[in-house]
Structures are given as C-alpha cells and as structure tokens.
GROMACS .gro file of N, CA and C in nm:
model
  354
    1PRO      N    1   3.757   3.124  -1.067
    1PRO     CA    2   3.862   3.218  -1.065
    1PRO      C    3   3.797   3.382  -1.070
    2GLU      N    4   3.686   3.400  -1.103
    2GLU     CA    5   3.632   3.525  -1.101
    2GLU      C    6   3.556   3.586  -0.994
    3THR      N    7   3.554   3.691  -0.947
    3THR     CA    8   3.455   3.746  -0.863
    3THR      C    9   3.310   3.672  -0.880
    4ALA      N   10   3.241   3.721  -0.974
    4ALA     CA   11   3.129   3.713  -1.039
    4ALA      C   12   3.083   3.538  -0.957
    5GLU      N   13   3.164   3.475  -1.016
    5GLU     CA   14   3.161   3.319  -1.016
    5GLU      C   15   3.187   3.285  -0.850
    6PHE      N   16   3.228   3.370  -0.752
    6PHE     CA   17   3.258   3.317  -0.632
    6PHE      C   18   3.104   3.386  -0.556
    7LEU      N   19   3.080   3.495  -0.647
    7LEU     CA   20   2.988   3.543  -0.540
    7LEU      C   21   2.843   3.468  -0.577
    8ASN      N   22   2.833   3.377  -0.703
    8ASN     CA   23   2.742   3.330  -0.721
    8ASN      C   24   2.727   3.191  -0.652
    9GLY      N   25   2.846   3.173  -0.634
    9GLY     CA   26   2.870   3.027  -0.560
    9GLY      C   27   2.836   3.031  -0.420
   10LEU      N   28   2.872   3.126  -0.378
   10LEU     CA   29   2.858   3.188  -0.235
   10LEU      C   30   2.660   3.236  -0.218
   11ALA      N   31   2.593   3.225  -0.313
   11ALA     CA   32   2.489   3.290  -0.324
   11ALA      C   33   2.403   3.194  -0.298
   12ARG      N   34   2.400   3.045  -0.375
   12ARG     CA   35   2.377   2.937  -0.359
   12ARG      C   36   2.428   2.843  -0.203
   13THR      N   37   2.515   2.886  -0.180
   13THR     CA   38   2.571   2.814  -0.024
   13THR      C   39   2.493   2.858   0.070
   14LYS      N   40   2.452   2.723   0.133
   14LYS     CA   41   2.381   2.763   0.288
   14LYS      C   42   2.534   2.700   0.368
   15ILE      N   43   2.613   2.675   0.392
   15ILE     CA   44   2.713   2.652   0.478
   15ILE      C   45   2.833   2.739   0.418
   16SER      N   46   2.907   2.779   0.517
   16SER     CA   47   3.077   2.812   0.467
   16SER      C   48   3.133   2.787   0.620
   17ILE      N   49   3.240   2.737   0.550
   17ILE     CA   50   3.374   2.671   0.655
   17ILE      C   51   3.472   2.773   0.690
   18CYS      N   52   3.450   2.812   0.808
   18CYS     CA   53   3.580   2.928   0.780
   18CYS      C   54   3.613   2.904   0.935
   19VAL      N   55   3.778   2.879   0.879
   19VAL     CA   56   3.880   2.856   1.015
   19VAL      C   57   4.038   2.980   0.983
   20PRO      N   58   4.041   3.013   1.099
   20PRO     CA   59   4.156   3.114   1.049
   20PRO      C   60   4.297   3.086   1.004
   21LEU      N   61   4.319   3.183   1.002
   21LEU     CA   62   4.484   3.094   0.895
   21LEU      C   63   4.562   3.055   1.005
   22ILE      N   64   4.535   3.089   1.088
   22ILE     CA   65   4.689   3.010   1.201
   22ILE      C   66   4.627   2.888   1.216
   23GLU      N   67   4.488   2.826   1.137
   23GLU     CA   68   4.503   2.700   1.167
   23GLU      C   69   4.481   2.610   1.047
   24THR      N   70   4.498   2.677   1.001
   24THR     CA   71   4.564   2.634   0.833
   24THR      C   72   4.685   2.648   0.774
   25ASN      N   73   4.775   2.757   0.792
   25ASN     CA   74   4.866   2.782   0.746
   25ASN      C   75   4.992   2.846   0.880
   26PRO      N   76   4.969   2.831   0.962
   26PRO     CA   77   5.045   2.869   1.075
   26PRO      C   78   5.167   2.971   1.057
   27ALA      N   79   5.207   2.906   0.985
   27ALA     CA   80   5.362   2.989   0.948
   27ALA      C   81   5.295   3.088   0.903
   28ARG      N   82   5.232   3.122   0.845
   28ARG     CA   83   5.232   3.231   0.719
   28ARG      C   84   5.148   3.289   0.777
   29ALA      N   85   5.073   3.268   0.950
   29ALA     CA   86   4.997   3.378   0.983
   29ALA      C   87   5.061   3.399   1.116
   30GLY      N   88   5.224   3.399   1.143
   30GLY     CA   89   5.263   3.451   1.227
   30GLY      C   90   5.218   3.473   1.349
   31GLY      N   91   5.144   3.348   1.386
   31GLY     CA   92   5.132   3.328   1.546
   31GLY      C   93   4.948   3.430   1.572
   32ILE      N   94   4.927   3.513   1.471
   32ILE     CA   95   4.798   3.563   1.457
   32ILE      C   96   4.661   3.529   1.427
   33SER      N   97   4.562   3.533   1.515
   33SER     CA   98   4.452   3.417   1.496
   33SER      C   99   4.353   3.575   1.477
   34THR      N  100   4.281   3.591   1.305
   34THR     CA  101   4.202   3.685   1.331
   34THR      C  102   4.123   3.651   1.232
   35MET      N  103   4.006   3.749   1.186
   35MET     CA  104   3.865   3.719   1.111
   35MET      C  105   3.954   3.745   0.982
   36THR      N  106   3.929   3.695   0.869
   36THR     CA  107   3.955   3.714   0.739
   36THR      C  108   3.793   3.753   0.680
   37MET      N  109   3.785   3.855   0.561
   37MET     CA  110   3.688   3.860   0.496
   37MET      C  111   3.575   3.779   0.445
   38ARG      N  112   3.666   3.651   0.422
   38ARG     CA  113   3.565   3.534   0.440
   38ARG      C  114   3.467   3.513   0.519
   39TYR      N  115   3.473   3.557   0.669
   39TYR     CA  116   3.377   3.521   0.711
   39TYR      C  117   3.267   3.671   0.691
   40LEU      N  118   3.336   3.727   0.681
   40LEU     CA  119   3.166   3.845   0.678
   40LEU      C  120   3.139   3.860   0.520
   41GLN      N  121   3.203   3.783   0.419
   41GLN     CA  122   3.163   3.768   0.302
   41GLN      C  123   3.052   3.626   0.296
   42SER      N  124   3.069   3.550   0.395
   42SER     CA  125   2.969   3.430   0.395
   42SER      C  126   2.841   3.498   0.472
   43MET      N  127   2.888   3.608   0.586
   43MET     CA  128   2.732   3.642   0.635
   43MET      C  129   2.671   3.732   0.551
   44ALA      N  130   2.755   3.799   0.491
   44ALA     CA  131   2.724   3.901   0.354
   44ALA      C  132   2.569   3.841   0.297
   45ALA      N  133   2.621   3.680   0.226
   45ALA     CA  134   2.586   3.591   0.141
   45ALA      C  135   2.494   3.553   0.265
   46LYS      N  136   2.410   3.547   0.359
   46LYS     CA  137   2.342   3.466   0.428
   46LYS      C  138   2.411   3.323   0.442
   47CYS      N  139   2.510   3.280   0.439
   47CYS     CA  140   2.552   3.130   0.456
   47CYS      C  141   2.571   3.172   0.651
   48LEU      N  142   2.515   2.994   0.678
   48LEU     CA  143   2.545   2.940   0.815
   48LEU      C  144   2.715   2.958   0.836
   49VAL      N  145   2.769   3.013   0.930
   49VAL     CA  146   2.927   2.996   0.930
   49VAL      C  147   2.978   2.900   1.038
   50VAL      N  148   3.049   2.796   0.970
   50VAL     CA  149   3.073   2.712   1.054
   50VAL      C  150   3.244   2.716   1.111
   51GLY      N  151   3.272   2.688   1.206
   51GLY     CA  152   3.429   2.689   1.201
   51GLY      C  153   3.503   2.716   1.325
   52MET      N  154   3.588   2.786   1.339
   52MET     CA  155   3.686   2.830   1.459
   52MET      C  156   3.688   2.994   1.480
   53LEU      N  157   3.611   3.029   1.581
   53LEU     CA  158   3.632   3.174   1.613
   53LEU      C  159   3.747   3.244   1.625
   54PRO      N  160   3.792   3.323   1.515
   54PRO     CA  161   3.930   3.397   1.546
   54PRO      C  162   3.924   3.473   1.668
   55ALA      N  163   3.993   3.538   1.742
   55ALA     CA  164   3.984   3.576   1.855
   55ALA      C  165   3.944   3.739   1.831
   56ASP      N  166   4.002   3.837   1.711
   56ASP     CA  167   3.928   3.987   1.693
   56ASP      C  168   3.771   3.935   1.696
   57MET      N  169   3.724   3.814   1.655
   57MET     CA  170   3.614   3.837   1.655
   57MET      C  171   3.477   3.875   1.774
   58LEU      N  172   3.536   3.837   1.874
   58LEU     CA  173   3.507   3.806   2.016
   58LEU      C  174   3.427   4.009   2.060
   59ARG      N  175   3.568   4.089   1.979
   59ARG     CA  176   3.515   4.216   1.995
   59ARG      C  177   3.455   4.232   1.925
   60LEU      N  178   3.455   4.228   1.761
   60LEU     CA  179   3.405   4.264   1.688
   60LEU      C  180   3.201   4.253   1.658
   61PHE      N  181   3.203   4.128   1.718
   61PHE     CA  182   3.051   4.060   1.763
   61PHE      C  183   3.019   4.094   1.881
   62PRO      N  184   2.906   4.145   1.957
   62PRO     CA  185   2.876   4.124   2.103
   62PRO      C  186   2.801   3.955   2.126
   63TYR      N  187   2.848   3.902   2.040
   63TYR     CA  188   2.774   3.722   2.046
   63TYR      C  189   2.873   3.664   1.944
   64ASN      N  190   2.838   3.514   1.978
   64ASN     CA  191   2.901   3.428   1.919
   64ASN      C  192   2.869   3.424   1.777
   65PRO      N  193   2.902   3.455   1.644
   65PRO     CA  194   2.838   3.412   1.492
   65PRO      C  195   2.861   3.326   1.443
   66ILE      N  196   2.908   3.237   1.499
   66ILE     CA  197   2.933   3.090   1.392
   66ILE      C  198   2.908   2.984   1.572
   67VAL      N  199   2.891   2.866   1.432
   67VAL     CA  200   2.889   2.750   1.473
   67VAL      C  201   3.010   2.671   1.503
   68GLU      N  202   3.066   2.654   1.578
   68GLU     CA  203   3.182   2.590   1.649
   68GLU      C  204   3.202   2.455   1.556
   69ILE      N  205   3.316   2.423   1.492
   69ILE     CA  206   3.304   2.312   1.429
   69ILE      C  207   3.331   2.164   1.565
   70ASP      N  208   3.247   2.053   1.531
   70ASP     CA  209   3.259   1.974   1.599
   70ASP      C  210   3.361   1.883   1.544
   71TRP      N  211   3.502   1.884   1.613
   71TRP     CA  212   3.610   1.809   1.551
   71TRP      C  213   3.619   1.639   1.535
   72SER      N  214   3.528   1.612   1.628
   72SER     CA  215   3.517   1.483   1.641
   72SER      C  216   3.425   1.413   1.543
   73ASP      N  217   3.311   1.512   1.501
   73ASP     CA  218   3.226   1.450   1.355
   73ASP      C  219   3.184   1.559   1.272
   74PRO      N  220   3.234   1.589   1.218
   74PRO     CA  221   3.221   1.725   1.146
   74PRO      C  222   3.139   1.686   1.028
   75ALA      N  223   3.171   1.576   0.955
   75ALA     CA  224   3.057   1.577   0.842
   75ALA      C  225   2.925   1.526   0.934
   76GLY      N  226   2.906   1.415   1.036
   76GLY     CA  227   2.803   1.430   1.100
   76GLY      C  228   2.722   1.567   1.108
   77GLN      N  229   2.826   1.658   1.169
   77GLN     CA  230   2.769   1.812   1.233
   77GLN      C  231   2.660   1.858   1.076
   78LEU      N  232   2.771   1.853   1.013
   78LEU     CA  233   2.714   1.924   0.858
   78LEU      C  234   2.575   1.844   0.810
   79HIS      N  235   2.572   1.754   0.832
   79HIS     CA  236   2.428   1.657   0.843
   79HIS      C  237   2.352   1.730   0.875
   80THR      N  238   2.378   1.719   1.059
   80THR     CA  239   2.265   1.723   1.109
   80THR      C  240   2.224   1.917   1.118
   81LEU      N  241   2.349   1.966   1.079
   81LEU     CA  242   2.293   2.132   1.057
   81LEU      C  243   2.189   2.117   0.955
   82LEU      N  244   2.255   2.082   0.846
   82LEU     CA  245   2.153   2.081   0.729
   82LEU      C  246   2.024   2.049   0.748
   83GLU      N  247   2.021   1.913   0.815
   83GLU     CA  248   1.844   1.908   0.829
   83GLU      C  249   1.807   1.979   0.921
   84ASN      N  250   1.834   2.062   1.028
   84ASN     CA  251   1.790   2.151   1.137
   84ASN      C  252   1.818   2.264   1.063
   85PHE      N  253   1.839   2.310   0.958
   85PHE     CA  254   1.872   2.437   0.883
   85PHE      C  255   1.737   2.559   0.961
   86SER      N  256   1.675   2.536   0.922
   86SER     CA  257   1.562   2.655   1.002
   86SER      C  258   1.626   2.676   1.117
   87ASP      N  259   1.624   2.636   1.210
   87ASP     CA  260   1.673   2.633   1.380
   87ASP      C  261   1.796   2.781   1.346
   88TYR      N  262   1.887   2.753   1.290
   88TYR     CA  263   2.013   2.852   1.247
   88TYR      C  264   1.965   2.979   1.154
   89VAL      N  265   1.819   3.011   1.152
   89VAL     CA  266   1.815   3.115   0.991
   89VAL      C  267   1.803   3.246   1.123
   90PRO      N  268   1.746   3.239   1.248
   90PRO     CA  269   1.779   3.391   1.304
   90PRO      C  270   1.945   3.412   1.347
   91LEU      N  271   1.998   3.345   1.351
   91LEU     CA  272   2.142   3.337   1.390
   91LEU      C  273   2.213   3.413   1.240
   92ILE      N  274   2.155   3.355   1.176
   92ILE     CA  275   2.201   3.369   0.975
   92ILE      C  276   2.130   3.537   0.955
   93GLU      N  277   1.984   3.567   1.009
   93GLU     CA  278   1.951   3.672   0.995
   93GLU      C  279   2.025   3.794   1.074
   94ARG      N  280   2.082   3.747   1.199
   94ARG     CA  281   2.150   3.848   1.271
   94ARG      C  282   2.242   3.918   1.228
   95ASN      N  283   2.341   3.797   1.197
   95ASN     CA  284   2.488   3.804   1.114
   95ASN      C  285   2.464   3.863   1.033
   96TYR      N  286   2.352   3.889   0.904
   96TYR     CA  287   2.344   3.986   0.842
   96TYR      C  288   2.360   4.125   0.880
   97ALA      N  289   2.246   4.143   0.971
   97ALA     CA  290   2.222   4.275   0.999
   97ALA      C  291   2.323   4.340   1.041
   98THR      N  292   2.382   4.258   1.124
   98THR     CA  293   2.522   4.334   1.217
   98THR      C  294   2.610   4.337   1.115
   99VAL      N  295   2.657   4.297   0.994
   99VAL     CA  296   2.727   4.298   0.885
   99VAL      C  297   2.716   4.378   0.835
  100LEU      N  298   2.589   4.435   0.822
  100LEU     CA  299   2.537   4.574   0.755
  100LEU      C  300   2.522   4.704   0.851
  101ALA      N  301   2.512   4.682   0.972
  101ALA     CA  302   2.514   4.769   1.017
  101ALA      C  303   2.720   4.789   1.081
  102SER      N  304   2.777   4.683   1.088
  102SER     CA  305   2.874   4.742   1.141
  102SER      C  306   3.027   4.707   1.042
  103HIS      N  307   2.981   4.639   0.974
  103HIS     CA  308   3.143   4.584   0.884
  103HIS      C  309   3.112   4.583   0.761
  104THR      N  310   3.076   4.661   0.697
  104THR     CA  311   3.091   4.739   0.579
  104THR      C  312   3.203   4.780   0.574
  105CYS      N  313   3.226   4.801   0.435
  105CYS     CA  314   3.405   4.900   0.393
  105CYS      C  315   3.383   5.010   0.444
  106ASP      N  316   3.245   5.087   0.399
  106ASP     CA  317   3.237   5.180   0.418
  106ASP      C  318   3.278   5.219   0.598
  107LYS      N  319   3.183   5.150   0.632
  107LYS     CA  320   3.196   5.161   0.829
  107LYS      C  321   3.321   5.163   0.850
  108ARG      N  322   3.417   5.017   0.789
  108ARG     CA  323   3.550   5.019   0.852
  108ARG      C  324   3.613   5.155   0.825
  109TRP      N  325   3.595   5.189   0.660
  109TRP     CA  326   3.648   5.319   0.646
  109TRP      C  327   3.668   5.453   0.750
  110GLN      N  328   3.496   5.450   0.777
  110GLN     CA  329   3.453   5.571   0.854
  110GLN      C  330   3.580   5.512   1.014
  111ALA      N  331   3.512   5.399   1.045
  111ALA     CA  332   3.587   5.383   1.187
  111ALA      C  333   3.775   5.408   1.139
  112MET      N  334   3.819   5.398   1.069
  112MET     CA  335   3.999   5.411   1.070
  112MET      C  336   3.988   5.566   1.054
  113ALA      N  337   3.887   5.645   0.949
  113ALA     CA  338   3.921   5.786   0.975
  113ALA      C  339   3.881   5.842   1.124
  114GLU      N  340   3.815   5.824   1.159
  114GLU     CA  341   3.775   5.865   1.333
  114GLU      C  342   3.962   5.840   1.402
  115ILE      N  343   3.995   5.712   1.390
  115ILE     CA  344   4.120   5.678   1.437
  115ILE      C  345   4.212   5.756   1.377
  116LEU      N  346   4.215   5.796   1.266
  116LEU     CA  347   4.328   5.879   1.200
  116LEU      C  348   4.325   6.082   1.295
  117ARG      N  349   4.189   6.041   1.244
  117ARG     CA  350   4.139   6.236   1.327
  117ARG      C  351   4.225   6.292   1.488
  118ALA      N  352   4.192   6.129   1.524
  118ALA     CA  353   4.214   6.122   1.688
  118ALA      C  354   4.397   6.149   1.677
   0.00000   0.00000   0.00000
C-alpha cells in the first residue's frame, strides 16, 4: 500500500511481469495498447521484464526490451528464465541504461517542453 514497500519489493524482484491494459482490461484501455510506468519502473529496478510488448514501445526502444510470454507454458518459461537468469543480465543492463538515458521523468519533461516550444 505504500510507495516505499513497492520499491523495496521491486528491489528484491528478479522478474517483473508486464502486460498492457488492453490485454487485462480492454474496456478500460479503450482500444489503446500502451506502455505503462510499470515497464519503466521494472527496468529501473533491474528486473527482467516478461510480458507483452505494447505498440508504442517499438518507437521508444531501438530493440525489444522484454521477453515475450510463452502462453503455452508460462510457468515453465519462468522456471527456465530463473535457471538461466545470467543469460539475461546484458538485456537487463541495457534496459537500465536506456531508461536512465531516455526515459526518466526529467527526460520526458524535456521532450514535452521541446514539443510545446515548437
């Protein structure tokens, strides 16, 4: 219920499952598939993001920053990912560096200010 508890939990988490709202609550999403802050929070916490890639992330990241869910065996996939976690450290570090370089609140504000100035 508290932000500090959420951050503490993320700090201990290896894998974060992120799925766009259009998949979990299509009526509320209104037909829009978009990245939520949870994706960026997970990457900033150095979690491996497993889930579905929202359409807008294709424009925001020059690579696929997530591991797509294997819907045929998601539990088996998670076990395999944990057993081979070290294989994903380069992706996790790349995601972390990309978030810091391009996707912090400050960077977002700068981009919005540039659009407004134009």
